[in-house]
Coordinates of C-alpha atoms (C1' of nucleotides) in Angstrom, one line a residue:
Chain A
X1495 CA 10.7 30.8 13.5
X1496 CA 12.2 27.6 15.7
X1497 CA 14.0 28.3 19.0
X1498 CA 16.9 26.5 18.6
X1499 CA 16.8 23.0 19.6
X1500 CA 13.4 22.7 19.3
X1501 CA 11.0 22.0 22.2
X1502 CA 8.9 19.5 21.6
X1503 CA 10.5 17.5 18.4
X1504 CA 13.0 15.7 20.7
X1505 CA 14.9 13.0 18.5
X1506 CA 15.8 9.4 19.9
X1507 CA 19.8 8.7 19.3
X1508 CA 18.7 5.2 19.7
X1509 CA 16.7 5.5 16.3
X1510 CA 18.1 6.1 12.9
X1511 CA 18.2 9.8 12.3
X1512 CA 17.8 10.5 8.8
X1513 CA 14.4 8.7 9.1
X1514 CA 13.2 10.8 12.1
X1515 CA 14.1 13.8 10.6
X1516 CA 12.4 13.0 7.4
X1517 CA 9.0 12.7 9.5
X1518 CA 9.7 15.0 11.0
X1519 CA 9.9 17.8 8.4
X1520 CA 7.3 15.9 6.5
X1521 CA 4.6 16.1 9.2
X1522 CA 5.6 20.3 9.8
X1523 CA 5.0 20.9 5.9
X1524 CA 2.1 19.0 5.7
X1525 CA 0.9 20.8 8.9
X1526 CA 1.8 24.2 7.1
X1527 CA 4.6 25.1 10.2
X1528 CA 6.5 25.3 6.9
X1529 CA 4.4 27.8 4.8
X1530 CA 4.7 27.8 1.1
X1531 CA 7.5 28.8 -0.6
X1532 CA 9.4 29.0 2.2
X1533 CA 13.4 29.0 1.7
X1534 CA 14.5 25.3 3.7
X1535 CA 18.1 25.6 4.2
X1536 CA 20.4 22.4 5.3
X1537 CA 23.0 24.3 7.2
X1538 CA 19.6 26.1 9.2
X1539 CA 17.9 22.9 9.7
X1540 CA 20.4 21.3 10.7
X1541 CA 20.7 23.6 13.4
X1542 CA 17.5 23.6 14.5
X1543 CA 17.1 20.3 15.0
X1544 CA 20.4 19.4 16.6
X1545 CA 21.7 16.9 13.9
X1546 CA 24.8 17.4 11.3
X1547 CA 23.6 18.7 7.7
X1548 CA 23.8 15.2 6.0
X1549 CA 20.2 12.9 7.7
X1550 CA 18.6 16.7 7.0
X1551 CA 20.1 16.6 3.1
X1552 CA 18.9 12.9 2.7
X1553 CA 14.7 13.5 4.1
X1554 CA 15.1 17.0 1.4
X1555 CA 15.9 14.5 -0.9
X1556 CA 13.2 12.4 0.0
X1557 CA 11.0 15.2 0.1
X1558 CA 12.1 16.1 -3.1
X1559 CA 10.7 12.9 -4.5
X1560 CA 7.3 13.7 -3.3
X1561 CA 7.7 17.1 -5.0
X1562 CA 7.1 18.3 -1.0
X1563 CA 10.2 20.4 -1.9
X1564 CA 11.7 21.9 -4.7
X1565 CA 15.2 21.6 -5.2
X1566 CA 17.5 23.7 -7.3
X1567 CA 21.0 22.8 -7.3
X1568 CA 23.5 24.9 -6.0
X1569 CA 20.9 27.8 -4.8
X1570 CA 18.3 26.5 -2.7
X1571 CA 16.0 24.7 -0.8
X1572 CA 12.2 25.7 -1.0
X1573 CA 8.6 24.7 0.4
X1574 CA 6.8 23.6 -2.9
X1575 CA 3.9 26.2 -3.4
X1576 CA 0.8 24.3 -3.5
X1577 CA 0.1 23.8 -7.4
X1578 CA -3.4 23.4 -8.2
X1579 CA -2.6 20.8 -11.4
X1580 CA -0.3 18.6 -8.6
X1581 CA -3.5 18.7 -6.8
X1582 CA -5.4 17.6 -9.1
X1583 CA -3.4 14.9 -10.5
X1584 CA -2.5 13.3 -6.9
X1585 CA -6.2 13.7 -6.3
X1586 CA -6.8 11.3 -9.4
X1587 CA -3.7 9.1 -8.9
X1588 CA -4.8 8.2 -5.3
X1589 CA -8.5 7.3 -6.3
X1590 CA -7.5 5.2 -9.0
X1591 CA -5.2 3.1 -6.2
X1592 CA -7.6 3.4 -3.4
X1593 CA -10.2 2.4 -5.4
X1594 CA -8.5 -0.9 -7.4
X1595 CA -7.5 -1.4 -3.3
X1596 CA -10.5 -1.4 -1.8
X1597 CA -12.6 -3.6 -4.7
X1598 CA -9.7 -6.2 -3.8
X1599 CA -10.5 -5.8 -0.2
X1600 CA -14.2 -6.5 -0.9
X1601 CA -13.4 -9.5 -2.9
X1602 CA -11.9 -11.4 0.1
X1603 CA -12.1 -9.2 3.5
X1604 CA -9.7 -11.7 6.7
X1605 CA -11.9 -11.2 9.5
X1606 CA -8.7 -9.3 11.3
X1607 CA -9.0 -6.9 8.8
X1608 CA -13.4 -6.7 9.5
X1609 CA -12.8 -5.9 13.0
X1610 CA -9.6 -3.6 12.6
X1611 CA -11.8 -1.1 10.9
X1612 CA -14.3 -1.9 12.7
X1613 CA -12.6 -0.6 15.8
X1614 CA -11.1 2.2 14.1
X1615 CA -14.3 3.7 12.7
X1616 CA -15.7 3.3 16.6
X1617 CA -13.2 5.4 18.1
X1618 CA -13.4 8.1 14.9
X1619 CA -16.7 8.9 16.5
X1620 CA -15.7 9.4 19.7
X1621 CA -13.0 11.8 18.1
X1622 CA -15.4 13.0 16.4
X1623 CA -17.8 14.1 18.6
X1624 CA -15.1 15.7 21.0
X1625 CA -14.2 17.6 18.2
X1626 CA -10.8 17.6 18.6
X1627 CA -9.1 17.3 14.3
X1628 CA -5.8 16.9 16.2
X1629 CA -6.6 13.4 17.2
X1630 CA -8.7 12.8 14.2
X1631 CA -6.6 12.9 11.6
X1632 CA -4.4 10.2 12.5
X1633 CA -7.5 7.7 12.7
X1634 CA -8.6 9.0 8.9
X1635 CA -4.8 8.1 8.2
X1636 CA -4.7 4.6 10.0
X1637 CA -8.4 4.0 8.1
X1638 CA -7.2 4.0 4.8
X1639 CA -3.7 2.5 5.6
X1640 CA -5.2 -0.6 7.2
X1641 CA -6.9 -1.4 3.8
X1642 CA -4.3 -1.3 1.9
X1643 CA -2.2 -3.5 5.1
X1644 CA -4.6 -5.5 6.0
X1645 CA -5.3 -6.6 2.3
X1646 CA -2.0 -7.4 1.9
X1647 CA -0.5 -4.7 -1.0
X1648 CA 1.8 -2.7 2.4
X1649 CA 3.2 -1.0 -1.0
X1650 CA 0.0 0.4 -2.4
X1651 CA -0.6 2.4 1.1
X1652 CA 3.8 3.9 0.8
X1653 CA 2.4 5.0 -2.9
X1654 CA -0.9 6.0 -1.7
X1655 CA 1.3 8.6 1.1
X1656 CA 3.4 9.7 -1.2
X1657 CA 1.3 11.7 -3.2
X1658 CA -1.4 12.2 -0.7
X1659 CA 1.2 15.0 0.9
X1660 CA -0.3 17.6 -1.2
X1661 CA -3.8 17.2 -0.4
X1662 CA -3.2 16.7 3.2
X1663 CA -1.9 20.7 3.1
X1664 CA -5.0 21.3 1.7
X1665 CA -6.7 19.5 3.9
X1666 CA -4.8 21.5 6.6
X1667 CA -6.1 24.8 5.5
X1668 CA -9.4 24.5 6.0
X1669 CA -9.9 22.6 9.7
X1670 CA -12.2 20.3 9.9
X1671 CA -15.2 20.6 12.0
X1672 CA -17.3 19.0 14.4
X1673 CA -20.1 18.5 11.3
X1674 CA -17.0 17.6 8.8
X1675 CA -15.5 14.8 10.5
X1676 CA -18.6 13.2 11.3
X1677 CA -19.6 13.3 7.7
X1678 CA -16.4 11.2 7.1
X1679 CA -16.5 9.1 9.6
X1680 CA -20.4 8.0 7.6
X1681 CA -18.1 7.8 4.4
X1682 CA -16.1 5.1 6.5
X1683 CA -18.7 3.5 7.5
X1684 CA -20.4 3.2 4.4
X1685 CA -17.0 1.7 2.9
X1686 CA -16.5 -0.6 6.3
X1687 CA -19.9 -2.0 5.6
X1688 CA -19.8 -2.7 1.5
X1689 CA -16.2 -5.0 2.5
X1690 CA -17.7 -6.2 5.5
X1691 CA -20.6 -7.4 2.7
X1692 CA -17.7 -8.2 0.2
X1693 CA -19.8 -5.7 -2.2
X1694 CA -16.8 -4.5 -4.8
X1695 CA -18.7 -2.2 -7.0
X1696 CA -20.8 -0.6 -4.0
X1697 CA -16.9 -0.4 -1.9
X1698 CA -15.8 1.7 -4.6
X1699 CA -18.1 3.4 -5.4
X1700 CA -18.2 4.7 -2.0
X1701 CA -14.5 5.5 -1.8
X1702 CA -14.3 7.7 -4.9
X1703 CA -17.1 9.5 -3.5
X1704 CA -15.4 9.1 0.0
X1705 CA -11.9 10.6 -1.7
X1706 CA -14.0 13.5 -3.5
X1707 CA -14.4 16.0 -0.9
X1708 CA -11.4 17.4 -0.8
X1709 CA -12.0 18.6 -4.5
X1710 CA -14.6 20.3 -3.4
X1711 CA -12.5 22.7 -0.9
X1712 CA -9.4 23.3 -2.8
X1713 CA -11.4 25.4 -5.6
X1714 CA -12.6 28.2 -3.0
X1715 CA -9.6 27.9 -1.2
X1716 CA -7.2 29.3 -4.1
X1717 CA -9.3 31.8 -4.8
X1718 CA -9.4 33.2 -1.2
X1719 CA -5.7 32.6 -0.5
X1720 CA -3.6 33.0 -4.1
X1721 CA 0.0 33.8 -2.0
X1722 CA 0.1 30.1 -0.8
X1723 CA -0.7 28.0 -4.5
X1724 CA 1.6 28.5 -7.4
Chain B
X450 CA 33.1 -8.6 -10.6
X451 CA 33.3 -5.5 -12.5
X452 CA 37.0 -3.8 -13.0
X453 CA 37.8 -0.5 -11.0
X454 CA 36.7 2.7 -12.3
X455 CA 34.7 -0.1 -14.8
X456 CA 34.8 0.8 -18.0
X457 CA 31.9 2.6 -20.2
X458 CA 29.8 3.7 -16.9
X459 CA 31.5 7.4 -17.1
X460 CA 29.9 9.6 -14.9
X461 CA 29.7 13.4 -15.8
X462 CA 30.9 15.3 -13.1
X463 CA 29.5 18.2 -14.4
X464 CA 26.2 16.9 -13.0
X465 CA 24.9 15.7 -10.1
X466 CA 27.0 13.0 -9.3
X467 CA 24.1 11.0 -7.2
X468 CA 21.4 11.3 -9.6
X469 CA 23.8 10.0 -12.2
X470 CA 24.4 6.6 -9.4
X471 CA 20.7 6.7 -8.7
X472 CA 20.5 5.9 -12.7
X473 CA 23.3 3.9 -13.1
X474 CA 22.6 1.4 -9.9
X475 CA 19.0 0.9 -11.3
X476 CA 19.5 -0.1 -14.8
X477 CA 22.6 -2.5 -13.4
X478 CA 20.3 -4.2 -11.1
X479 CA 17.1 -4.0 -13.2
X480 CA 19.8 -5.5 -15.8
X481 CA 20.1 -8.0 -13.7
X482 CA 24.2 -7.3 -13.7
X483 CA 23.8 -7.4 -9.9
X484 CA 22.1 -9.9 -9.1
X485 CA 19.6 -10.6 -6.6
X486 CA 20.7 -11.4 -3.2
X487 CA 24.2 -10.0 -4.0
X488 CA 25.0 -7.8 -1.3
X489 CA 25.8 -4.1 -2.3
X490 CA 28.7 -1.9 0.3
X491 CA 28.9 1.5 0.3
X492 CA 32.2 1.7 0.0
X493 CA 32.6 -0.8 -2.5
X494 CA 30.2 0.9 -4.7
X495 CA 31.9 4.3 -4.4
X496 CA 35.4 3.0 -4.8
X497 CA 34.5 0.9 -8.1
X498 CA 32.4 4.0 -9.8
X499 CA 35.3 6.3 -8.3
X500 CA 32.5 8.8 -6.5
X501 CA 32.9 9.2 -2.8
X502 CA 30.8 7.2 -0.4
X503 CA 28.2 10.3 0.4
X504 CA 26.1 10.0 -3.8
X505 CA 26.0 5.9 -3.0
X506 CA 24.7 6.1 -0.4
X507 CA 21.9 8.6 -1.4
X508 CA 21.3 6.4 -4.4
X509 CA 20.5 3.5 -2.3
X510 CA 18.2 5.7 -0.6
X511 CA 16.1 5.9 -2.9
X512 CA 16.5 2.6 -4.2
X513 CA 15.8 1.2 -0.8
X514 CA 12.1 3.9 -0.5
X515 CA 11.9 1.5 -4.7
X516 CA 12.1 -2.2 -2.8
X517 CA 15.0 -2.8 -5.3
X518 CA 17.5 -3.1 -2.2
X519 CA 17.6 -4.2 1.5
X520 CA 18.6 -1.8 4.0
X521 CA 19.9 -3.6 7.0
X522 CA 20.7 -0.8 9.3
X523 CA 24.2 -1.8 11.0
X524 CA 24.9 -5.2 8.9
X525 CA 24.6 -4.5 5.1
X526 CA 23.0 -3.7 2.1
X527 CA 21.8 -6.3 -0.3
X528 CA 19.9 -6.1 -4.1
X529 CA 16.4 -7.2 -2.4
X530 CA 15.5 -10.8 -4.0
X531 CA 12.5 -11.1 -6.2
X532 CA 9.8 -11.6 -3.8
X533 CA 6.9 -13.1 -6.5
X534 CA 4.0 -11.3 -4.1
X535 CA 6.0 -8.1 -4.8
X536 CA 5.4 -8.8 -8.1
X537 CA 2.6 -9.5 -7.8
X538 CA 1.3 -6.3 -6.0
X539 CA 3.6 -4.5 -8.5
X540 CA 1.5 -5.5 -11.5
X541 CA -1.9 -4.8 -9.2
X542 CA -1.0 -1.1 -9.2
X543 CA 1.0 -0.5 -12.1
X544 CA -2.7 -1.7 -14.0
X545 CA -4.4 0.7 -11.8
X546 CA -2.7 3.5 -13.2
X547 CA -2.0 2.8 -16.4
X548 CA -6.0 1.9 -16.6
X549 CA -6.5 4.9 -15.3
X550 CA -4.3 7.2 -16.7
X551 CA -5.6 5.7 -20.6
X552 CA -8.5 6.3 -20.0
X553 CA -8.5 10.1 -19.1
X554 CA -6.0 9.9 -22.0
X555 CA -8.4 8.3 -25.0
X556 CA -11.3 10.9 -24.1
X557 CA -9.4 14.1 -24.7
X558 CA -5.6 13.4 -26.6
X559 CA -3.9 16.3 -27.8
X560 CA -2.7 15.8 -31.2
X561 CA 1.1 16.6 -30.1
X562 CA 0.4 12.7 -28.2
X563 CA -1.2 10.9 -31.1
X564 CA 1.9 11.7 -32.9
X565 CA 4.2 11.0 -30.5
X566 CA 2.6 7.6 -30.3
X567 CA 2.0 6.9 -33.5
X568 CA 5.8 7.7 -34.4
X569 CA 6.5 5.1 -31.5
X570 CA 5.1 2.5 -33.2
X571 CA 6.5 2.9 -36.5
X572 CA 9.9 3.0 -34.4
X573 CA 8.9 -0.4 -31.7
X574 CA 8.3 -2.5 -35.5
X575 CA 11.2 -1.1 -37.1
X576 CA 13.2 -2.5 -33.8
X577 CA 11.5 -5.5 -33.6
X578 CA 12.0 -6.9 -37.0
X579 CA 15.8 -6.6 -36.6
X580 CA 15.3 -8.8 -33.5
X581 CA 17.1 -6.3 -31.5
X582 CA 15.9 -6.1 -27.5
X583 CA 18.1 -3.7 -26.6
X584 CA 16.5 -1.2 -29.1
X585 CA 13.4 -2.3 -28.0
X586 CA 13.2 -2.1 -24.2
X587 CA 13.6 2.1 -24.6
X588 CA 11.1 2.3 -26.6
X589 CA 8.8 0.6 -24.6
X590 CA 9.5 2.6 -21.6
X591 CA 8.8 5.7 -23.9
X592 CA 5.9 4.5 -25.1
X593 CA 4.4 4.1 -21.6
X594 CA 5.9 7.3 -20.5
X595 CA 4.2 8.9 -23.6
X596 CA 0.8 8.4 -22.8
X597 CA 1.6 9.6 -19.1
X598 CA 3.3 13.1 -19.5
X599 CA 1.3 14.3 -23.1
X600 CA -1.7 13.6 -21.2
X601 CA 0.0 16.4 -18.0
X602 CA 0.2 13.6 -15.7
X603 CA 3.6 14.4 -15.5
X604 CA 3.3 12.6 -11.8
X605 CA 1.8 9.4 -12.7
X606 CA 4.8 8.2 -14.8
X607 CA 7.0 8.8 -11.5
X608 CA 4.9 6.4 -9.3
X609 CA 4.4 3.5 -12.4
X610 CA 8.8 3.8 -12.5
X611 CA 8.7 3.7 -8.9
X612 CA 6.1 0.3 -9.4
X613 CA 8.0 -0.8 -11.9
X614 CA 11.2 -1.9 -11.3
X615 CA 10.5 -5.4 -10.0
X616 CA 8.5 -6.2 -12.6
X617 CA 11.4 -5.3 -15.1
X618 CA 13.3 -7.2 -13.7
X619 CA 11.3 -10.4 -14.5
X620 CA 10.6 -9.5 -18.1
X621 CA 14.6 -9.2 -17.9
X622 CA 14.7 -12.7 -17.0
X623 CA 12.5 -14.0 -20.2
X624 CA 14.2 -12.6 -23.1
X625 CA 12.3 -11.6 -25.6
X626 CA 12.7 -12.8 -29.2
X627 CA 11.2 -11.3 -32.1
X628 CA 7.4 -12.7 -32.3
X629 CA 7.2 -11.4 -28.9
X630 CA 8.6 -7.9 -29.5
X631 CA 5.8 -8.0 -32.4
X632 CA 2.9 -9.2 -30.6
X633 CA 3.9 -5.9 -27.8
X634 CA 4.1 -3.6 -30.7
X635 CA 0.6 -5.2 -31.9
X636 CA -0.8 -4.6 -28.6
X637 CA 0.6 -0.9 -28.4
X638 CA -1.0 0.2 -31.6
X639 CA -4.5 -1.6 -30.3
X640 CA -4.0 1.0 -27.8
X641 CA -3.2 3.5 -29.5
X642 CA -6.4 2.8 -31.4
X643 CA -8.3 3.3 -28.9
X644 CA -6.4 6.9 -28.1
X645 CA -6.8 8.3 -31.3
X646 CA -10.3 6.8 -31.7
X647 CA -11.4 8.3 -28.1
X648 CA -13.3 5.1 -26.6
X649 CA -12.3 4.8 -23.0
X650 CA -13.3 1.9 -22.2
X651 CA -11.7 -0.2 -25.3
X652 CA -8.3 2.5 -24.0
X653 CA -8.4 0.4 -20.4
X654 CA -9.2 -3.0 -21.8
X655 CA -6.5 -3.2 -24.4
X656 CA -4.0 -1.5 -21.6
X657 CA -5.2 -4.2 -19.3
X658 CA -4.4 -7.2 -21.5
X659 CA -1.1 -5.4 -22.9
X660 CA 0.0 -5.1 -18.9
X661 CA -1.0 -8.8 -18.3
X662 CA 1.8 -10.1 -20.2
X663 CA 4.1 -10.5 -17.3
X664 CA 2.1 -12.3 -15.1
X665 CA 1.9 -15.4 -17.4
X666 CA 6.0 -15.4 -17.5
X667 CA 7.0 -14.8 -14.1
X668 CA 5.1 -17.9 -12.4
X669 CA 7.2 -20.8 -15.0
X670 CA 10.4 -18.7 -14.0
X671 CA 9.4 -19.2 -10.4
X672 CA 9.9 -22.6 -11.0
X673 CA 12.7 -22.8 -13.5
X674 CA 15.2 -20.5 -11.5
X675 CA 14.4 -20.5 -7.6
X676 CA 17.2 -19.2 -5.7
X677 CA 16.5 -15.7 -7.5
X678 CA 13.0 -15.3 -6.1
X679 CA 12.2 -15.0 -2.1
Chain C
dC1286 C1' 31.3 -33.0 21.3
dG1287 C1' 28.4 -29.1 21.8
dC1288 C1' 27.2 -24.7 23.8
dC1289 C1' 28.6 -20.6 24.9
dG1290 C1' 31.5 -16.5 25.1
dG1291 C1' 34.6 -12.4 23.5
dG1292 C1' 37.1 -10.3 20.3
dA1293 C1' 38.3 -8.9 15.5
dT1294 C1' 36.4 -7.3 11.2
dA1295 C1' 33.2 -4.9 8.4
dT1296 C1' 29.1 -2.3 7.9
dG1297 C1' 25.8 1.6 7.5
dC1298 C1' 25.3 6.1 10.1
dC1299 C1' 26.0 10.3 11.4
dA1300 C1' 29.9 14.8 11.4
dT1301 C1' 32.3 18.0 9.6
dG1302 C1' 35.1 19.9 6.0
dG1303 C1' 36.5 21.8 1.6
dT1304 C1' 34.3 23.1 -3.2
dA1305 C1' 31.9 25.5 -7.3
dG1306 C1' 28.5 27.2 -8.7
dT1307 C1' 24.1 31.0 -8.1
dA1308 C1' 22.3 35.7 -6.7
dT1309 C1' 22.8 39.8 -4.0
dC1310 C1' 24.9 43.6 -3.3
dT1311 C1' 28.2 47.9 -3.2
dC1312 C1' 30.4 50.8 -5.4
dA1313 C1' 32.5 52.7 -9.3
dC1314 C1' 31.5 55.1 -13.4
dA1315 C1' 28.7 56.5 -17.7
Chain D
dT795 C1' 20.2 58.4 -11.8
dG796 C1' 20.6 54.7 -14.0
dT797 C1' 24.1 51.0 -14.7
dG798 C1' 27.1 47.5 -15.0
dA799 C1' 31.2 45.2 -13.1
dG800 C1' 33.3 42.7 -9.2
dA801 C1' 32.9 41.2 -4.5
dT802 C1' 30.9 38.7 -1.6
dA803 C1' 28.0 35.6 1.1
dC804 C1' 24.9 32.5 0.3
dT805 C1' 23.4 27.9 -1.2
dA806 C1' 23.9 22.7 -2.4
dC807 C1' 27.4 19.1 -3.5
dC808 C1' 30.8 16.3 -2.7
dA809 C1' 34.8 13.7 -0.1
dT810 C1' 36.4 11.9 4.3
dG811 C1' 36.8 10.6 9.1
dG812 C1' 35.5 8.4 13.3
dC813 C1' 31.9 6.0 15.6
dA814 C1' 28.5 2.7 17.2
dT815 C1' 26.8 -2.0 16.2
dA816 C1' 25.9 -6.3 14.3
dT817 C1' 27.9 -10.4 13.0
dC818 C1' 31.1 -14.2 12.7
dC819 C1' 34.8 -16.5 13.7
dC820 C1' 37.5 -19.1 16.9
dG821 C1' 38.8 -20.8 20.8
dG822 C1' 37.7 -22.2 25.8
dC823 C1' 34.8 -24.2 29.2
dG824 C1' 31.2 -28.0 30.2

DNA sequence: CGCCGGGATATGCCATGGTAGTATCTCACA
DNA sequence: TGTGAGATACTACCATGGCATATCCCGGCG
């Protein structure tokens, strides 16, 4: 368990606590610091984070909306198990959203979008060759976020994020190695090239192919470690 | 303004208050009981609904996640204006989601889905000929929800709902007449037929055509009543 | 007359106390 | 030994109070 006043997870009192707690808990759930089916008590969390129960509760409500936690009224709150059916649905919905967005991005890409994506791919290649998954995952996230927001669709990224959580836990189970990160970067480059050359069909196809990577891993993982899944 | 302890909006103390307040406020915002740009005070709402500020606050947080209200820290909370760009994005995202879902529905429609949709269309035809928009809108909602949930994708309906709010306010501005409701029902019937005959392409096309109805109205409305829009 | 500053007011934000409901554990009893 | 009923210890839920901060208004100064 975490020590009281969890070291390294200091909160900035100058910013809204509730939002910070939400982000913190979400990262800890996705990063499997909190294991699936683990009980989360409002009171205990508040104690450990050094805040009151109110912002913790608000964060848990938002996490429940994303089905990252299951709230049982008057009984307790637990980290939701990784439900295979739900991960599959999340994958399906994310693909539908990102395919549509990247298609639009490829129709009329803005110069700043081209520039930002190009830079991100360079960064990813460096992080991948260095072999550091901790540095790579934020860059992967930034790539997809940039496509949404750089195409003038900020809401789409919010939606994608809200379904991505379940999938990210699965991705965390299969530690990406250097070869894997390079493969992902190549797929990003392929998507980028389709956007740059304004080829919507190619962009959509590349995105769908890219996102299907996750599906390949979950099936075998479900067989390996059944305790974590529903 | 509403009288204290708003008549007709009684809350059931036996069920979670926060969730009830959320649903109530959402309906009132979509139904334009609360006008765009209208200030919403936690304290005042709590007073009128006869509950404490805590569940009201929780409801407002969830509404803020759907961008139905804008929360300005330490300043106040207002019903979000109808931003044309946001409605367009919501339309785009909803179309992407529902097109994907209805396509899957048409691939392997379950017998119960066929039966439920068939019944809903009958009900809609009755409500439309009776000319009662209040009765029709829930049936319209149920049609789309049934497709999602009847295809084993409950999460998709949650997502669709979260973007639908902005669009529903626009729909509420243009009171649907009897002819309009009959037209919508015909489009539902077309979608249904495509599902029943397991024709994914036709189902997707029919759904996209159906959803584009909203876009036709918003442009002229934005010109008519600019005060409501952003 | 216009600009600037200080105080009063209102807001959302966080902390805390009390309550109703549920699960578990214990102990008496069959 | 198995069983059931009651006490207990948790939980999430709602209510309430205090706080920091942003805004507005109004008076004074340039």
